[in-house]
Amino acid sequence: MIQLLNKSKHGYKLLCATLLLLLFLILIISINAGFIKIPLSQVWSAFFGNDIGNQRLILFNFRLPRIVLAILIGAGIAVSGAIMQSISRNELADPGILGINVGASFSVVLYMFIFHGSSFLTGILSIFLMPFTALLGAFIAAALIYGFSRKRGKVTPIRLVLVGIGINAAFASSTMALQMKMEPQDFMKTLTWISGSIWGTNWSFVLSTFLWLIILVPIAVYKSRFLDILSFGDEVSIGLGVSIEKERLKLLLIGVALAGACVSVGGGITFLGLIAPHISRALIGPNHKKVLPLSALLGSLILLGADTVGRIVMSPTEMPVGILVSILGAPYFIYLLMRTK
């Protein structure tokens, strides 16, 4: 399959077009997924004609923001995962497994705990403050992981993953301790959010997430050549004149920022950053200039699909999207762990 796509001049473009078509089809299904069913004819009227009932309100205020946010979060986490796997040279790396997501989650839960009841800091302003809050937690987690992973001036891939797992456990325990001090209603809200949920979103959340991705994803694609070089190992990278520690740190910051921005609105969605890059490399090989955009497409496809299934299967209630992604990703992680030497 890889050879076929690489040899074909238009194979990569055809693959991306196919995934975009699948994403559009899932988007159409997702528009009508939920307790209130809207016939396609009324969807068309809500968009281009006369509104019938409250269809336009349901579509534009509730379902479309959620759909767009799922697409953005899926793309951001997938690109972050591809970066993490490359700089650590470990196929098990993922922002959720390494502790980046949990660090961001701890920071957001701490924010909610401290400023509970403050209308100024929990209203519309919090939508734009939350990414910075999550980013702070993600960077603290990344700094701890990077610092403890350094030995004799170098960061080895295996130490990076092992330290990340330890940091993950520490932040998860701290987050649970904070939740235990919350009111029961706030505890349930944070518990659902940490599980990975894009319920109750709006266009302000979409805008705040889009601004981060429109800046960081193109930068990641621009620096994709360094990801290719780093994948050959430190000795080869140094031989090619690359400052590996400098470039690895820059790429780590990009990956952490993407993860933090996505966690701030989508909660702790684990394994998505593991699955999407693996599928991308299996389809088109290790060229990161192609892997990163394809990972973004696959991440959006997986997350929107999981969110749609969660709304259909559990109707009239719904299952947090993070749980469905974990159900899919956990067996694959175990498979990778068993085959890793």
Tab-separated table of C-alpha atoms in Angstrom:
chain	number	residue	atom	x	y	z
A	1	MET	CA	0.000	0.000	0.000
A	2	ILE	CA	2.830	2.398	0.937
A	3	GLN	CA	4.721	1.668	-2.297
A	4	LEU	CA	1.567	2.172	-4.353
A	5	LEU	CA	0.865	5.582	-2.806
A	6	ASN	CA	4.498	6.682	-3.020
A	7	LYS	CA	4.938	5.618	-6.661
A	8	SER	CA	1.678	7.171	-7.780
A	9	LYS	CA	2.084	10.875	-8.542
A	10	HIS	CA	-1.412	11.639	-7.381
A	11	GLY	CA	-1.709	8.892	-4.739
A	12	TYR	CA	-1.267	11.226	-1.758
A	13	LYS	CA	-3.707	13.797	-3.147
A	14	LEU	CA	-6.238	11.066	-3.882
A	15	LEU	CA	-5.895	9.723	-0.333
A	16	CYS	CA	-6.416	13.189	1.169
A	17	ALA	CA	-9.421	13.795	-1.090
A	18	THR	CA	-10.930	10.461	-0.023
A	19	LEU	CA	-10.474	11.306	3.655
A	20	LEU	CA	-12.016	14.749	3.124
A	21	LEU	CA	-15.014	13.095	1.483
A	22	LEU	CA	-15.370	10.677	4.431
A	23	LEU	CA	-15.076	13.607	6.826
A	24	PHE	CA	-17.851	15.425	4.966
A	25	LEU	CA	-20.098	12.343	5.061
A	26	ILE	CA	-19.569	11.942	8.826
A	27	LEU	CA	-20.269	15.674	9.204
A	28	ILE	CA	-23.648	15.204	7.477
A	29	ILE	CA	-24.454	12.258	9.762
A	30	SER	CA	-23.293	14.197	12.822
A	31	ILE	CA	-25.592	17.116	12.023
A	32	ASN	CA	-28.563	14.806	12.550
A	33	ALA	CA	-27.103	12.835	15.473
A	34	GLY	CA	-28.774	13.494	18.796
A	35	PHE	CA	-32.094	13.482	20.596
A	36	ILE	CA	-33.720	15.921	18.130
A	37	LYS	CA	-33.778	14.597	14.553
A	38	ILE	CA	-33.675	17.087	11.694
A	39	PRO	CA	-34.575	15.867	8.199
A	40	LEU	CA	-32.034	16.757	5.506
A	41	SER	CA	-34.623	18.896	3.715
A	42	GLN	CA	-35.001	21.015	6.844
A	43	VAL	CA	-31.229	21.177	7.256
A	44	TRP	CA	-31.037	22.600	3.754
A	45	SER	CA	-33.804	25.095	4.571
A	46	ALA	CA	-32.046	26.137	7.765
A	47	PHE	CA	-28.881	26.884	5.790
A	48	PHE	CA	-30.256	28.422	2.606
A	49	GLY	CA	-34.010	28.895	2.960
A	50	ASN	CA	-36.693	29.591	5.515
A	51	ASP	CA	-36.135	28.190	8.991
A	52	ILE	CA	-38.688	25.607	10.144
A	53	GLY	CA	-39.162	25.655	13.900
A	54	ASN	CA	-35.908	25.877	15.872
A	55	GLN	CA	-33.713	24.010	13.396
A	56	ARG	CA	-31.447	26.966	12.694
A	57	LEU	CA	-30.958	27.541	16.420
A	58	ILE	CA	-30.103	23.865	17.011
A	59	LEU	CA	-27.715	23.705	14.054
A	60	PHE	CA	-25.826	26.972	14.436
A	61	ASN	CA	-25.800	27.292	18.226
A	62	PHE	CA	-25.246	23.691	19.249
A	63	ARG	CA	-24.349	21.118	16.609
A	64	LEU	CA	-22.151	22.986	14.128
A	65	PRO	CA	-19.841	24.492	16.793
A	66	ARG	CA	-19.427	21.025	18.278
A	67	ILE	CA	-18.685	19.474	14.880
A	68	VAL	CA	-16.130	22.123	13.919
A	69	LEU	CA	-14.480	21.905	17.338
A	70	ALA	CA	-14.189	18.112	17.040
A	71	ILE	CA	-12.464	18.574	13.674
A	72	LEU	CA	-10.039	21.147	15.115
A	73	ILE	CA	-9.240	19.188	18.279
A	74	GLY	CA	-8.738	15.960	16.345
A	75	ALA	CA	-6.315	17.680	13.965
A	76	GLY	CA	-4.362	19.398	16.752
A	77	ILE	CA	-3.940	16.323	18.947
A	78	ALA	CA	-2.961	14.146	15.968
A	79	VAL	CA	-0.244	16.574	14.826
A	80	SER	CA	0.979	16.878	18.408
A	81	GLY	CA	1.203	13.093	18.663
A	82	ALA	CA	3.145	12.838	15.389
A	83	ILE	CA	5.653	15.386	16.700
A	84	MET	CA	6.009	13.603	20.058
A	85	GLN	CA	6.635	10.242	18.408
A	86	SER	CA	9.274	11.683	16.111
A	87	ILE	CA	11.288	13.693	18.611
A	88	SER	CA	11.242	10.824	21.131
A	89	ARG	CA	11.827	8.198	18.390
A	90	ASN	CA	9.286	6.078	20.227
A	91	GLU	CA	6.135	4.812	18.559
A	92	LEU	CA	4.359	4.641	21.952
A	93	ALA	CA	4.617	8.396	22.537
A	94	ASP	CA	1.380	10.372	22.792
A	95	PRO	CA	0.536	13.680	24.552
A	96	GLY	CA	-1.903	11.792	26.804
A	97	ILE	CA	0.522	9.010	27.684
A	98	LEU	CA	3.528	11.309	28.222
A	99	GLY	CA	1.680	13.469	30.738
A	100	ILE	CA	1.230	16.630	28.644
A	101	ASN	CA	-2.578	16.343	28.560
A	102	VAL	CA	-2.818	15.594	32.271
A	103	GLY	CA	-0.596	18.579	33.095
A	104	ALA	CA	-2.899	20.817	31.071
A	105	SER	CA	-5.966	19.237	32.699
A	106	PHE	CA	-4.567	19.824	36.188
A	107	SER	CA	-3.994	23.485	35.379
A	108	VAL	CA	-7.561	23.930	34.070
A	109	VAL	CA	-9.128	22.119	37.049
A	110	LEU	CA	-7.042	24.283	39.406
A	111	TYR	CA	-8.313	27.360	37.554
A	112	MET	CA	-11.914	26.168	37.970
A	113	PHE	CA	-11.334	25.405	41.649
A	114	ILE	CA	-9.782	28.794	42.487
A	115	PHE	CA	-12.100	31.022	40.452
A	116	HIS	CA	-15.332	29.111	41.083
A	117	GLY	CA	-18.189	31.610	41.335
A	118	SER	CA	-16.228	34.502	39.805
A	119	SER	CA	-18.400	35.786	36.962
A	120	PHE	CA	-15.490	37.815	35.555
A	121	LEU	CA	-13.148	34.843	35.242
A	122	THR	CA	-15.681	32.091	34.498
A	123	GLY	CA	-17.695	33.841	31.774
A	124	ILE	CA	-16.796	34.576	28.149
A	125	LEU	CA	-13.322	35.758	29.197
A	126	SER	CA	-12.506	32.286	30.539
A	127	ILE	CA	-12.966	30.833	27.035
A	128	PHE	CA	-9.877	32.738	25.901
A	129	LEU	CA	-8.020	32.449	29.209
A	130	MET	CA	-8.474	28.680	29.377
A	131	PRO	CA	-6.016	27.869	26.548
A	132	PHE	CA	-3.316	29.920	28.271
A	133	THR	CA	-4.115	28.203	31.575
A	134	ALA	CA	-3.909	24.772	29.931
A	135	LEU	CA	-0.764	25.836	28.103
A	136	LEU	CA	0.885	26.759	31.388
A	137	GLY	CA	0.131	23.336	32.850
A	138	ALA	CA	1.264	21.590	29.656
A	139	PHE	CA	4.560	23.517	29.626
A	140	ILE	CA	5.182	22.763	33.306
A	141	ALA	CA	4.610	19.072	32.616
A	142	ALA	CA	6.865	19.239	29.545
A	143	ALA	CA	9.593	21.057	31.489
A	144	LEU	CA	9.498	18.414	34.229
A	145	ILE	CA	9.577	15.596	31.670
A	146	TYR	CA	12.395	17.188	29.693
A	147	GLY	CA	14.387	18.085	32.807
A	148	PHE	CA	14.157	14.658	34.459
A	149	SER	CA	14.819	12.938	31.129
A	150	ARG	CA	18.167	14.687	30.622
A	151	LYS	CA	21.178	12.636	31.570
A	152	ARG	CA	24.679	13.860	30.839
A	153	GLY	CA	23.254	16.591	28.656
A	154	LYS	CA	21.174	14.253	26.489
A	155	VAL	CA	17.556	13.142	26.387
A	156	THR	CA	17.111	9.496	25.441
A	157	PRO	CA	13.770	8.356	23.948
A	158	ILE	CA	13.156	5.622	26.531
A	159	ARG	CA	13.813	7.974	29.468
A	160	LEU	CA	11.460	10.548	27.928
A	161	VAL	CA	8.589	8.056	27.792
A	162	LEU	CA	9.226	6.517	31.231
A	163	VAL	CA	9.523	9.904	32.937
A	164	GLY	CA	6.389	11.047	31.085
A	165	ILE	CA	4.415	8.109	32.450
A	166	GLY	CA	5.543	9.014	35.965
A	167	ILE	CA	4.625	12.702	35.518
A	168	ASN	CA	1.265	11.574	34.113
A	169	ALA	CA	0.520	9.617	37.284
A	170	ALA	CA	1.599	12.509	39.538
A	171	PHE	CA	-0.612	15.088	37.806
A	172	ALA	CA	-3.555	12.676	37.624
A	173	SER	CA	-3.380	12.121	41.400
A	174	SER	CA	-3.125	15.870	42.054
A	175	THR	CA	-6.116	16.528	39.812
A	176	MET	CA	-8.183	13.931	41.658
A	177	ALA	CA	-7.233	15.525	44.987
A	178	LEU	CA	-8.510	18.885	43.737
A	179	GLN	CA	-11.732	17.340	42.481
A	180	MET	CA	-12.404	15.741	45.865
A	181	LYS	CA	-12.534	19.248	47.386
A	182	MET	CA	-15.135	20.476	44.895
A	183	GLU	CA	-18.883	20.561	45.249
A	184	PRO	CA	-20.582	17.394	43.882
A	185	GLN	CA	-21.982	19.248	40.853
A	186	ASP	CA	-18.603	20.781	39.971
A	187	PHE	CA	-16.913	17.421	40.558
A	188	MET	CA	-19.166	15.724	37.985
A	189	LYS	CA	-18.571	18.518	35.463
A	190	THR	CA	-14.794	18.271	35.752
A	191	LEU	CA	-14.941	14.458	35.722
A	192	THR	CA	-16.871	14.481	32.425
A	193	TRP	CA	-14.545	17.096	30.972
A	194	ILE	CA	-11.376	15.217	31.950
A	195	SER	CA	-12.802	12.068	30.342
A	196	GLY	CA	-12.787	13.980	27.068
A	197	SER	CA	-15.921	15.867	26.170
A	198	ILE	CA	-16.800	18.545	23.627
A	199	TRP	CA	-20.361	18.914	24.905
A	200	GLY	CA	-21.735	22.406	25.582
A	201	THR	CA	-19.391	24.217	23.219
A	202	ASN	CA	-19.970	27.430	21.255
A	203	TRP	CA	-18.353	29.507	18.514
A	204	SER	CA	-16.107	31.297	21.017
A	205	PHE	CA	-14.470	27.968	21.881
A	206	VAL	CA	-14.113	27.262	18.167
A	207	LEU	CA	-12.446	30.637	17.560
A	208	SER	CA	-10.021	30.308	20.475
A	209	THR	CA	-8.936	26.837	19.276
A	210	PHE	CA	-8.735	27.825	15.599
A	211	LEU	CA	-6.384	30.719	16.363
A	212	TRP	CA	-3.871	28.349	17.968
A	213	LEU	CA	-4.061	25.744	15.216
A	214	ILE	CA	-3.839	28.193	12.303
A	215	ILE	CA	-0.503	29.368	13.710
A	216	LEU	CA	1.047	26.179	15.102
A	217	VAL	CA	0.143	23.546	12.476
A	218	PRO	CA	1.757	25.436	9.543
A	219	ILE	CA	4.890	25.979	11.666
A	220	ALA	CA	4.996	22.258	12.423
A	221	VAL	CA	4.683	21.408	8.703
A	222	TYR	CA	7.417	23.954	7.878
A	223	LYS	CA	9.788	22.282	10.355
A	224	SER	CA	8.836	18.783	9.213
A	225	ARG	CA	12.264	18.312	7.591
A	226	PHE	CA	13.842	18.357	11.045
A	227	LEU	CA	11.439	15.616	12.146
A	228	ASP	CA	12.668	13.540	9.200
A	229	ILE	CA	16.298	14.116	10.178
A	230	LEU	CA	15.750	13.440	13.891
A	231	SER	CA	14.136	10.100	13.048
A	232	PHE	CA	17.531	8.847	11.807
A	233	GLY	CA	19.064	9.188	15.285
A	234	ASP	CA	21.251	11.676	17.120
A	235	GLU	CA	24.539	10.622	15.496
A	236	VAL	CA	23.228	11.007	11.936
A	237	SER	CA	21.515	14.298	12.813
A	238	ILE	CA	24.733	15.736	14.241
A	239	GLY	CA	26.621	14.509	11.181
A	240	LEU	CA	24.167	16.448	8.980
A	241	GLY	CA	24.869	19.606	10.979
A	242	VAL	CA	21.607	19.752	12.889
A	243	SER	CA	21.558	21.112	16.446
A	244	ILE	CA	19.446	18.257	17.745
A	245	GLU	CA	18.781	19.553	21.259
A	246	LYS	CA	17.750	22.978	19.943
A	247	GLU	CA	15.460	21.611	17.241
A	248	ARG	CA	14.027	18.926	19.510
A	249	LEU	CA	13.145	21.582	22.093
A	250	LYS	CA	11.474	23.818	19.477
A	251	LEU	CA	9.415	20.920	18.146
A	252	LEU	CA	8.534	19.835	21.677
A	253	LEU	CA	7.209	23.336	22.411
A	254	ILE	CA	5.043	23.232	19.267
A	255	GLY	CA	3.662	19.816	20.199
A	256	VAL	CA	3.000	20.874	23.792
A	257	ALA	CA	1.252	24.087	22.700
A	258	LEU	CA	-1.023	22.144	20.327
A	259	ALA	CA	-1.894	19.620	23.038
A	260	GLY	CA	-2.531	22.335	25.633
A	261	ALA	CA	-4.814	24.353	23.352
A	262	CYS	CA	-6.867	21.248	22.479
A	263	VAL	CA	-7.086	19.979	26.073
A	264	SER	CA	-8.379	23.365	27.245
A	265	VAL	CA	-11.612	22.858	25.282
A	266	GLY	CA	-11.800	19.089	24.749
A	267	GLY	CA	-10.470	17.666	28.003
A	268	GLY	CA	-8.193	14.650	28.301
A	269	ILE	CA	-8.527	12.792	24.996
A	270	THR	CA	-5.918	10.029	25.112
A	271	PHE	CA	-4.623	7.685	22.378
A	272	LEU	CA	-5.806	9.867	19.472
A	273	GLY	CA	-2.291	11.260	19.113
A	274	LEU	CA	-1.047	7.671	19.062
A	275	ILE	CA	-3.427	6.179	16.489
A	276	ALA	CA	-3.604	8.864	13.778
A	277	PRO	CA	0.177	9.235	13.140
A	278	HIS	CA	0.612	5.445	13.048
A	279	ILE	CA	-2.084	5.071	10.410
A	280	SER	CA	-0.566	7.966	8.436
A	281	ARG	CA	2.905	6.410	8.368
A	282	ALA	CA	1.423	3.035	7.441
A	283	LEU	CA	-0.306	4.649	4.451
A	284	ILE	CA	2.336	7.023	3.046
A	285	GLY	CA	5.632	6.292	4.815
A	286	PRO	CA	7.830	8.428	7.108
A	287	ASN	CA	7.876	11.727	5.137
A	288	HIS	CA	6.617	14.180	7.768
A	289	LYS	CA	5.699	16.833	5.219
A	290	LYS	CA	2.938	14.392	4.243
A	291	VAL	CA	2.513	12.647	7.604
A	292	LEU	CA	1.517	15.794	9.522
A	293	PRO	CA	-1.351	16.938	7.223
A	294	LEU	CA	-2.570	13.358	6.813
A	295	SER	CA	-2.447	12.836	10.596
A	296	ALA	CA	-4.521	16.009	11.029
A	297	LEU	CA	-7.150	14.677	8.599
A	298	LEU	CA	-7.255	11.268	10.266
A	299	GLY	CA	-7.418	12.814	13.736
A	300	SER	CA	-10.399	14.940	12.715
A	301	LEU	CA	-12.064	11.933	11.100
A	302	ILE	CA	-11.577	9.690	14.152
A	303	LEU	CA	-12.695	12.264	16.727
A	304	LEU	CA	-15.752	13.455	14.816
A	305	GLY	CA	-16.699	9.837	14.117
A	306	ALA	CA	-16.292	8.883	17.789
A	307	ASP	CA	-18.352	11.878	18.927
A	308	THR	CA	-21.104	11.025	16.422
A	309	VAL	CA	-21.199	7.384	17.524
A	310	GLY	CA	-21.320	8.464	21.184
A	311	ARG	CA	-24.381	10.579	20.505
A	312	ILE	CA	-26.187	7.903	18.467
A	313	VAL	CA	-25.459	4.813	20.596
A	314	MET	CA	-26.259	6.436	23.950
A	315	SER	CA	-29.202	8.571	22.783
A	316	PRO	CA	-30.922	10.438	24.443
A	317	THR	CA	-27.819	10.730	26.661
A	318	GLU	CA	-24.285	10.594	25.277
A	319	MET	CA	-20.896	9.058	26.015
A	320	PRO	CA	-17.828	11.330	26.403
A	321	VAL	CA	-15.829	11.156	23.201
A	322	GLY	CA	-12.594	10.541	25.112
A	323	ILE	CA	-13.945	7.232	26.421
A	324	LEU	CA	-14.793	6.001	22.918
A	325	VAL	CA	-11.356	6.996	21.597
A	326	SER	CA	-9.744	5.177	24.541
A	327	ILE	CA	-11.796	2.042	23.804
A	328	LEU	CA	-10.344	2.132	20.299
A	329	GLY	CA	-6.822	3.194	21.266
A	330	ALA	CA	-6.066	1.114	24.358
A	331	PRO	CA	-5.962	-2.272	22.544
A	332	TYR	CA	-3.750	-0.753	19.845
A	333	PHE	CA	-1.401	0.627	22.510
A	334	ILE	CA	-1.157	-2.815	24.108
A	335	TYR	CA	-0.427	-4.314	20.686
A	336	LEU	CA	2.383	-1.801	20.095
A	337	LEU	CA	3.740	-2.398	23.592
A	338	MET	CA	3.862	-6.152	23.030
A	339	ARG	CA	5.666	-5.908	19.688
A	340	THR	CA	8.162	-3.255	20.874
A	341	LYS	CA	11.581	-4.659	21.639
